[in-house]
mmCIF file of C-alpha atoms and ligand atoms in Angstrom:
data_model
loop_
_atom_site.group_PDB
_atom_site.id
_atom_site.type_symbol
_atom_site.label_atom_id
_atom_site.label_comp_id
_atom_site.label_asym_id
_atom_site.label_seq_id
_atom_site.Cartn_x
_atom_site.Cartn_y
_atom_site.Cartn_z
ATOM 1 C CA MET U 8 0.000 0.000 0.000
ATOM 2 C CA PRO U 9 1.493 3.400 -0.952
ATOM 3 C CA LYS U 10 1.945 5.836 1.930
ATOM 4 C CA SER U 11 -0.532 8.631 2.611
ATOM 5 C CA LEU U 12 0.062 11.980 0.897
ATOM 6 C CA GLY U 13 0.721 13.530 4.320
ATOM 7 C CA LYS U 14 3.547 11.071 4.930
ATOM 8 C CA ILE U 15 5.009 11.659 1.455
ATOM 9 C CA ILE U 16 5.091 15.419 2.107
ATOM 10 C CA LYS U 17 6.824 14.867 5.464
ATOM 11 C CA GLU U 18 9.458 12.721 3.757
ATOM 12 C CA ALA U 19 9.998 15.385 1.080
ATOM 13 C CA GLU U 20 10.586 17.928 3.842
ATOM 14 C CA GLU U 21 13.119 15.679 5.535
ATOM 15 C CA LYS U 22 14.945 15.067 2.260
ATOM 16 C CA LYS U 23 14.747 18.782 1.392
ATOM 17 C CA VAL U 24 13.167 18.129 -1.994
ATOM 18 C CA ALA U 25 9.790 19.115 -3.457
ATOM 19 C CA ILE U 26 7.000 16.997 -4.900
ATOM 20 C CA GLY U 27 5.915 17.895 -8.430
ATOM 21 C CA HIS U 28 2.218 18.766 -8.911
ATOM 22 C CA PHE U 29 1.132 18.731 -12.562
ATOM 23 C CA ASN U 30 -2.296 19.522 -13.999
ATOM 24 C CA VAL U 31 -4.178 17.365 -16.469
ATOM 25 C CA SER U 32 -7.295 17.651 -18.612
ATOM 26 C CA ASP U 33 -7.342 14.119 -19.958
ATOM 27 C CA THR U 34 -5.800 10.656 -19.818
ATOM 28 C CA GLU U 35 -2.989 11.643 -22.203
ATOM 29 C CA GLY U 36 -1.720 14.083 -19.584
ATOM 30 C CA LEU U 37 -2.245 11.596 -16.785
ATOM 31 C CA TRP U 38 -0.202 8.856 -18.493
ATOM 32 C CA ALA U 39 2.549 11.288 -19.492
ATOM 33 C CA ILE U 40 2.942 12.437 -15.876
ATOM 34 C CA PHE U 41 2.636 8.977 -14.362
ATOM 35 C CA ASN U 42 5.176 7.409 -16.728
ATOM 36 C CA SER U 43 7.672 10.241 -16.252
ATOM 37 C CA ALA U 44 7.417 10.060 -12.447
ATOM 38 C CA LYS U 45 7.609 6.267 -12.487
ATOM 39 C CA GLY U 46 10.693 6.382 -14.714
ATOM 40 C CA LEU U 47 12.409 8.480 -12.042
ATOM 41 C CA ASN U 48 10.805 6.591 -9.142
ATOM 42 C CA LEU U 49 9.413 9.782 -7.596
ATOM 43 C CA PRO U 50 6.038 10.469 -6.000
ATOM 44 C CA VAL U 51 3.776 12.816 -7.914
ATOM 45 C CA ILE U 52 0.545 14.788 -7.490
ATOM 46 C CA ILE U 53 -2.015 15.158 -10.261
ATOM 47 C CA GLY U 54 -3.949 18.427 -10.152
ATOM 48 C CA VAL U 55 -7.304 19.202 -11.692
ATOM 49 C CA SER U 56 -8.728 22.720 -11.602
ATOM 50 C CA GLU U 57 -12.516 23.181 -11.618
ATOM 51 C CA GLY U 58 -12.502 23.323 -15.449
ATOM 52 C CA GLU U 59 -10.105 20.418 -15.838
ATOM 53 C CA ARG U 60 -12.063 18.215 -13.467
ATOM 54 C CA ASP U 61 -15.328 19.048 -15.209
ATOM 55 C CA PHE U 62 -13.789 17.939 -18.495
ATOM 56 C CA ILE U 63 -12.722 14.547 -17.089
ATOM 57 C CA GLY U 64 -15.473 14.209 -14.490
ATOM 58 C CA PRO U 65 -14.528 14.741 -10.811
ATOM 59 C CA LYS U 66 -15.277 11.173 -9.731
ATOM 60 C CA GLN U 67 -13.688 9.753 -12.881
ATOM 61 C CA ALA U 68 -10.482 11.758 -12.270
ATOM 62 C CA VAL U 69 -10.269 10.319 -8.745
ATOM 63 C CA ALA U 70 -10.961 6.789 -9.999
ATOM 64 C CA LEU U 71 -8.256 7.011 -12.684
ATOM 65 C CA VAL U 72 -5.555 8.157 -10.280
ATOM 66 C CA ARG U 73 -6.610 5.684 -7.644
ATOM 67 C CA SER U 74 -6.475 2.857 -10.176
ATOM 68 C CA LEU U 75 -2.858 3.740 -11.056
ATOM 69 C CA ARG U 76 -1.980 3.930 -7.351
ATOM 70 C CA GLU U 77 -3.460 0.506 -6.688
ATOM 71 C CA GLU U 78 -2.411 -1.356 -9.811
ATOM 72 C CA TYR U 79 1.208 -0.158 -9.685
ATOM 73 C CA ASP U 80 1.419 0.227 -5.891
ATOM 74 C CA TYR U 81 2.677 3.724 -6.682
ATOM 75 C CA PRO U 82 2.647 7.041 -4.734
ATOM 76 C CA ILE U 83 0.472 9.067 -7.116
ATOM 77 C CA TYR U 84 -2.188 11.368 -5.613
ATOM 78 C CA ILE U 85 -4.950 13.661 -6.837
ATOM 79 C CA ASN U 86 -5.626 17.227 -5.757
ATOM 80 C CA ALA U 87 -8.736 19.319 -6.412
ATOM 81 C CA ASP U 88 -6.745 22.382 -7.466
ATOM 82 C CA HIS U 89 -8.046 25.984 -7.094
ATOM 83 C CA THR U 90 -11.572 25.487 -5.816
ATOM 84 C CA TYR U 91 -13.396 28.771 -5.516
ATOM 85 C CA SER U 92 -16.589 27.858 -3.632
ATOM 86 C CA PHE U 93 -17.545 25.797 -0.609
ATOM 87 C CA GLU U 94 -20.038 23.890 -2.790
ATOM 88 C CA ARG U 95 -17.252 22.668 -5.033
ATOM 89 C CA ILE U 96 -15.090 21.793 -2.016
ATOM 90 C CA LYS U 97 -17.949 19.566 -0.837
ATOM 91 C CA GLU U 98 -18.167 17.938 -4.252
ATOM 92 C CA ALA U 99 -14.415 17.240 -4.309
ATOM 93 C CA VAL U 100 -14.332 15.856 -0.767
ATOM 94 C CA GLN U 101 -17.266 13.568 -1.549
ATOM 95 C CA ALA U 102 -15.606 12.455 -4.795
ATOM 96 C CA GLY U 103 -12.647 11.155 -2.766
ATOM 97 C CA PHE U 104 -9.793 13.536 -3.639
ATOM 98 C CA ASP U 105 -6.587 13.115 -1.585
ATOM 99 C CA ALA U 106 -6.270 16.887 -1.209
ATOM 100 C CA VAL U 107 -8.353 19.987 -1.917
ATOM 101 C CA ILE U 108 -7.468 23.644 -2.310
ATOM 102 C CA PHE U 109 -9.814 26.352 -1.202
ATOM 103 C CA ASP U 110 -8.755 29.412 -3.192
ATOM 104 C CA GLY U 111 -10.036 32.578 -1.568
ATOM 105 C CA ALA U 112 -7.066 34.701 -2.618
ATOM 106 C CA LYS U 113 -9.338 37.202 -4.348
ATOM 107 C CA LEU U 114 -11.759 37.509 -1.430
ATOM 108 C CA SER U 115 -11.319 39.777 1.572
ATOM 109 C CA LEU U 116 -8.959 38.292 4.159
ATOM 110 C CA GLU U 117 -11.873 37.726 6.575
ATOM 111 C CA GLU U 118 -13.879 35.864 3.948
ATOM 112 C CA ASN U 119 -10.848 33.824 2.871
ATOM 113 C CA ILE U 120 -10.273 32.797 6.505
ATOM 114 C CA ARG U 121 -13.953 32.003 7.082
ATOM 115 C CA LEU U 122 -14.332 29.802 4.004
ATOM 116 C CA ALA U 123 -10.929 28.122 4.373
ATOM 117 C CA LYS U 124 -11.848 27.140 7.944
ATOM 118 C CA LYS U 125 -15.276 25.966 6.842
ATOM 119 C CA SER U 126 -13.577 23.839 4.147
ATOM 120 C CA VAL U 127 -11.155 22.331 6.677
ATOM 121 C CA ASP U 128 -13.929 21.500 9.159
ATOM 122 C CA TYR U 129 -16.107 19.916 6.514
ATOM 123 C CA ALA U 130 -13.325 18.005 4.722
ATOM 124 C CA LYS U 131 -11.908 16.515 7.925
ATOM 125 C CA SER U 132 -15.364 15.498 9.154
ATOM 126 C CA VAL U 133 -15.818 13.402 6.000
ATOM 127 C CA ASN U 134 -12.227 12.188 5.518
ATOM 128 C CA PRO U 135 -9.741 12.769 8.370
ATOM 129 C CA GLU U 136 -6.843 11.849 6.009
ATOM 130 C CA ILE U 137 -7.600 14.511 3.393
ATOM 131 C CA LEU U 138 -5.245 17.497 3.157
ATOM 132 C CA VAL U 139 -6.636 21.007 2.813
ATOM 133 C CA GLU U 140 -4.638 23.849 1.303
ATOM 134 C CA ALA U 141 -5.456 27.546 1.138
ATOM 135 C CA GLU U 142 -4.076 30.485 -0.852
ATOM 136 C CA LEU U 143 -2.876 33.717 0.667
ATOM 137 C CA GLY U 144 -2.211 36.620 -1.712
ATOM 138 C CA TYR U 145 -3.527 36.951 -5.269
ATOM 139 C CA ILE U 146 -1.173 35.734 -8.049
ATOM 140 C CA GLY U 147 -3.563 35.667 -11.060
ATOM 141 C CA THR U 148 -5.888 32.854 -12.039
ATOM 142 C CA SER U 149 -5.011 31.462 -15.454
ATOM 143 C CA SER U 150 -2.471 28.918 -16.638
ATOM 144 C CA LYS U 151 -1.795 30.613 -19.956
ATOM 145 C CA LEU U 152 0.746 32.670 -21.891
ATOM 146 C CA LEU U 153 0.549 36.253 -20.642
ATOM 147 C CA ASP U 154 1.123 39.566 -22.443
ATOM 148 C CA GLU U 155 1.529 41.299 -19.117
ATOM 149 C CA ILE U 156 1.360 40.717 -15.387
ATOM 150 C CA PRO U 157 -2.314 40.011 -14.513
ATOM 151 C CA GLU U 158 -4.208 42.925 -13.028
ATOM 152 C CA GLY U 159 -4.209 42.898 -9.252
ATOM 153 C CA ALA U 160 -1.507 40.236 -8.965
ATOM 154 C CA GLU U 161 0.524 40.813 -5.839
ATOM 155 C CA ILE U 162 4.161 40.730 -6.858
ATOM 156 C CA GLU U 163 5.535 43.955 -5.340
ATOM 157 C CA ALA U 164 7.439 43.283 -2.105
ATOM 158 C CA ARG U 165 5.017 45.452 -0.098
ATOM 159 C CA ASN U 166 2.062 43.256 -1.206
ATOM 160 C CA LEU U 167 3.607 39.842 -0.622
ATOM 161 C CA VAL U 168 2.590 37.660 2.308
ATOM 162 C CA ARG U 169 4.261 38.522 5.600
ATOM 163 C CA PRO U 170 5.371 35.692 7.903
ATOM 164 C CA GLU U 171 3.185 36.827 10.819
ATOM 165 C CA GLN U 172 0.190 37.077 8.473
ATOM 166 C CA ALA U 173 0.797 33.472 7.379
ATOM 167 C CA LEU U 174 0.924 32.289 10.994
ATOM 168 C CA ASP U 175 -2.311 34.104 11.853
ATOM 169 C CA PHE U 176 -4.014 32.574 8.787
ATOM 170 C CA VAL U 177 -2.840 29.063 9.654
ATOM 171 C CA GLN U 178 -3.935 29.392 13.275
ATOM 172 C CA LYS U 179 -7.372 30.708 12.337
ATOM 173 C CA THR U 180 -8.099 28.166 9.593
ATOM 174 C CA GLY U 181 -6.278 24.946 10.564
ATOM 175 C CA VAL U 182 -5.155 24.281 6.971
ATOM 176 C CA ASP U 183 -2.546 21.563 6.344
ATOM 177 C CA LEU U 184 -0.753 23.346 3.504
ATOM 178 C CA LEU U 185 -0.301 27.002 2.636
ATOM 179 C CA ALA U 186 0.362 28.645 -0.744
ATOM 180 C CA PRO U 187 1.588 32.202 -0.103
ATOM 181 C CA ALA U 188 2.248 34.900 -2.701
ATOM 182 C CA VAL U 189 6.046 35.153 -2.763
ATOM 183 C CA GLY U 190 6.637 36.827 -6.142
ATOM 184 C CA ASN U 191 5.158 33.930 -8.150
ATOM 185 C CA LEU U 192 2.510 34.289 -10.879
ATOM 186 C CA HIS U 193 0.023 31.949 -12.522
ATOM 187 C CA GLY U 194 0.924 31.725 -16.214
ATOM 188 C CA MET U 195 4.024 32.541 -18.162
ATOM 189 C CA LEU U 196 4.959 35.906 -19.659
ATOM 190 C CA LYS U 197 5.327 35.720 -23.456
ATOM 191 C CA HIS U 198 8.014 38.326 -23.933
ATOM 192 C CA ALA U 199 9.891 38.361 -20.632
ATOM 193 C CA SER U 200 10.924 36.140 -17.758
ATOM 194 C CA ASN U 201 8.536 35.821 -14.848
ATOM 195 C CA PRO U 202 9.499 37.899 -11.785
ATOM 196 C CA ASN U 203 12.029 36.473 -9.344
ATOM 197 C CA LEU U 204 10.847 34.756 -6.185
ATOM 198 C CA ASP U 205 11.455 36.249 -2.746
ATOM 199 C CA ILE U 206 13.494 33.368 -1.347
ATOM 200 C CA LEU U 207 14.185 34.878 2.066
ATOM 201 C CA ARG U 208 10.469 35.489 2.527
ATOM 202 C CA ILE U 209 9.727 31.825 1.753
ATOM 203 C CA LYS U 210 12.197 30.779 4.455
ATOM 204 C CA LYS U 211 10.676 33.145 7.038
ATOM 205 C CA ILE U 212 7.097 32.152 6.174
ATOM 206 C CA ARG U 213 7.961 28.460 6.499
ATOM 207 C CA GLU U 214 9.564 29.033 9.911
ATOM 208 C CA GLU U 215 6.702 31.176 11.194
ATOM 209 C CA ALA U 216 3.718 29.300 9.699
ATOM 210 C CA GLY U 217 5.018 25.881 10.790
ATOM 211 C CA ILE U 218 3.287 23.918 8.000
ATOM 212 C CA PRO U 219 4.474 22.761 4.554
ATOM 213 C CA LEU U 220 4.408 25.391 1.812
ATOM 214 C CA VAL U 221 3.228 25.056 -1.770
ATOM 215 C CA LEU U 222 4.598 27.097 -4.677
ATOM 216 C CA HIS U 223 2.052 27.832 -7.421
ATOM 217 C CA GLY U 224 2.754 29.269 -10.843
ATOM 218 C CA GLY U 225 5.747 27.048 -11.567
ATOM 219 C CA SER U 226 5.859 27.859 -15.298
ATOM 220 C CA GLY U 227 8.365 30.581 -16.109
ATOM 221 C CA ILE U 228 10.339 30.288 -12.855
ATOM 222 C CA SER U 229 14.113 29.958 -13.338
ATOM 223 C CA ASP U 230 15.885 26.713 -12.432
ATOM 224 C CA GLU U 231 17.899 28.566 -9.817
ATOM 225 C CA ASP U 232 14.806 30.079 -8.166
ATOM 226 C CA PHE U 233 13.116 26.662 -8.090
ATOM 227 C CA GLN U 234 16.003 25.055 -6.266
ATOM 228 C CA ASN U 235 16.510 27.968 -3.890
ATOM 229 C CA ALA U 236 12.779 27.919 -3.110
ATOM 230 C CA VAL U 237 12.985 24.216 -2.259
ATOM 231 C CA ARG U 238 16.016 24.837 -0.041
ATOM 232 C CA ALA U 239 14.055 27.637 1.656
ATOM 233 C CA GLY U 240 11.149 25.337 2.518
ATOM 234 C CA ILE U 241 8.818 24.699 -0.432
ATOM 235 C CA SER U 242 7.458 21.124 -0.403
ATOM 236 C CA ILE U 243 5.135 21.025 -3.434
ATOM 237 C CA ILE U 244 5.493 22.862 -6.765
ATOM 238 C CA HIS U 245 2.632 23.340 -9.250
ATOM 239 C CA VAL U 246 3.296 23.407 -13.007
ATOM 240 C CA ASN U 247 0.604 23.769 -15.634
ATOM 241 C CA THR U 248 1.172 26.368 -18.399
ATOM 242 C CA ALA U 249 4.488 24.844 -19.529
ATOM 243 C CA LEU U 250 2.783 21.468 -19.760
ATOM 244 C CA ARG U 251 -0.178 22.831 -21.735
ATOM 245 C CA LYS U 252 2.201 24.592 -24.130
ATOM 246 C CA ALA U 253 4.238 21.404 -24.696
ATOM 247 C CA TYR U 254 1.034 19.404 -25.226
ATOM 248 C CA ARG U 255 -0.301 21.775 -27.830
ATOM 249 C CA GLU U 256 2.999 22.239 -29.674
ATOM 250 C CA GLY U 257 3.698 18.486 -29.698
ATOM 251 C CA LEU U 258 0.214 17.732 -30.950
ATOM 252 C CA GLU U 259 0.444 20.334 -33.718
ATOM 253 C CA LYS U 260 3.769 18.819 -34.808
ATOM 254 C CA SER U 261 2.318 15.298 -34.838
ATOM 255 C CA LEU U 262 -0.711 16.398 -36.847
ATOM 256 C CA ALA U 263 1.476 18.212 -39.371
ATOM 257 C CA GLU U 264 3.767 15.199 -39.735
ATOM 258 C CA LYS U 265 0.891 12.725 -40.109
ATOM 259 C CA PRO U 266 -1.820 14.562 -42.079
ATOM 260 C CA GLU U 267 -3.607 11.312 -43.002
ATOM 261 C CA GLU U 268 -3.532 9.727 -39.532
ATOM 262 C CA LEU U 269 -6.948 9.110 -37.994
ATOM 263 C CA ALA U 270 -6.066 7.037 -34.917
ATOM 264 C CA PRO U 271 -5.975 9.374 -31.910
ATOM 265 C CA TYR U 272 -3.514 7.157 -30.052
ATOM 266 C CA ARG U 273 -1.050 7.765 -32.901
ATOM 267 C CA PHE U 274 -1.621 11.442 -33.634
ATOM 268 C CA MET U 275 -1.603 12.302 -29.895
ATOM 269 C CA GLU U 276 1.901 10.857 -29.489
ATOM 270 C CA GLY U 277 3.732 14.146 -30.077
ATOM 271 C CA GLY U 278 1.689 15.888 -27.383
ATOM 272 C CA VAL U 279 2.296 13.120 -24.860
ATOM 273 C CA GLU U 280 6.048 13.089 -25.554
ATOM 274 C CA GLY U 281 6.179 16.874 -25.163
ATOM 275 C CA MET U 282 4.457 16.670 -21.766
ATOM 276 C CA LYS U 283 6.769 13.887 -20.617
ATOM 277 C CA ARG U 284 9.835 16.018 -21.313
ATOM 278 C CA VAL U 285 8.417 18.913 -19.271
ATOM 279 C CA VAL U 286 7.504 16.681 -16.324
ATOM 280 C CA GLU U 287 10.894 14.924 -16.275
ATOM 281 C CA LYS U 288 12.809 18.186 -16.427
ATOM 282 C CA HIS U 289 10.884 19.641 -13.490
ATOM 283 C CA LEU U 290 10.940 16.512 -11.354
ATOM 284 C CA LYS U 291 14.717 16.268 -11.731
ATOM 285 C CA LEU U 292 15.096 19.910 -10.733
ATOM 286 C CA PHE U 293 12.797 19.635 -7.701
ATOM 287 C CA ASN U 294 14.682 16.548 -6.529
ATOM 288 C CA PHE U 295 18.223 17.819 -7.280
ATOM 289 C CA MET U 296 18.869 14.894 -9.672
HETATM 290 O O1 G3H I 329 -2.251 25.325 -9.774
HETATM 291 C C1 G3H I 329 -1.632 25.377 -10.844
HETATM 292 C C2 G3H I 329 -0.337 26.044 -10.932
HETATM 293 O O2 G3H I 329 -0.160 26.989 -9.967
HETATM 294 C C3 G3H I 329 0.134 26.288 -12.300
HETATM 295 O O3 G3H I 329 0.830 27.485 -12.530
HETATM 296 O O4 G3H I 329 0.381 27.536 -14.974
HETATM 297 O O5 G3H I 329 2.014 29.073 -13.946
HETATM 298 O O6 G3H I 329 2.525 26.658 -14.131
HETATM 299 P P1 G3H I 329 1.462 27.704 -13.980
HETATM 300 ZN ZN1 ZN I 330 -2.041 27.346 -8.893
#
């Protein structure tokens, strides 16, 4: 039996590495991520946003990941990524997700705290093993290529999460995992590098908050920032845009190379290979391999 996700996160902390969290919309993505992680013998988390899980089916997404975990006796887990309402938290908890994220980053702080706590109380009452994460500080919402920094995204030092704020949030909500705004952004800038992370802030937040930290917006972050963030106390890193881009570009290449091909399992190959390369590259970085 694979260990619980909580145990896997604890082990990552002890080893000073981070677990890769990659989003999927379909089984092509799921197999690409699973095979890449398995090839490196590393645990992995599959993420599905509200839109992604609607496309697969929330219960079906859980069943697919669980079937890989059981058949291969492998540490692969599924997270209900960025969930914006308590109703959808309930749906995800009932569907059997290993972890859920209540994302109230755009709400007032009071409302974020109230709904994050409500999510924790409800989730734990149904499944004491489930992990609940919350978001503190707005970093944009879309995993896409960006022309500019999303409006309202908190990337200036004065707007980033302060360590004492993180502690207060954790104490008031009881969340298991915290994703603070530390200079990161959802999405990837088209014509420039994404902003640098505030590494010292990550370290201080981890010390003060006392729970594992999650870094969102992994696409567009430099290799150096990734590894320094892990050294500073990040335990899980989310990547989506880079994976979507590789999927689309690989698929377009396959289609162009095989204009007569009708079998999806053949013309999808380029997309799957592209995703595998992105997953492998990131997993190696997060695990200092
Ligand atoms: O939850 C998903 C991630 O935070 C993805 O961010 O699209 O910038 O890689 P990204
Ligand atoms: Zn995210």
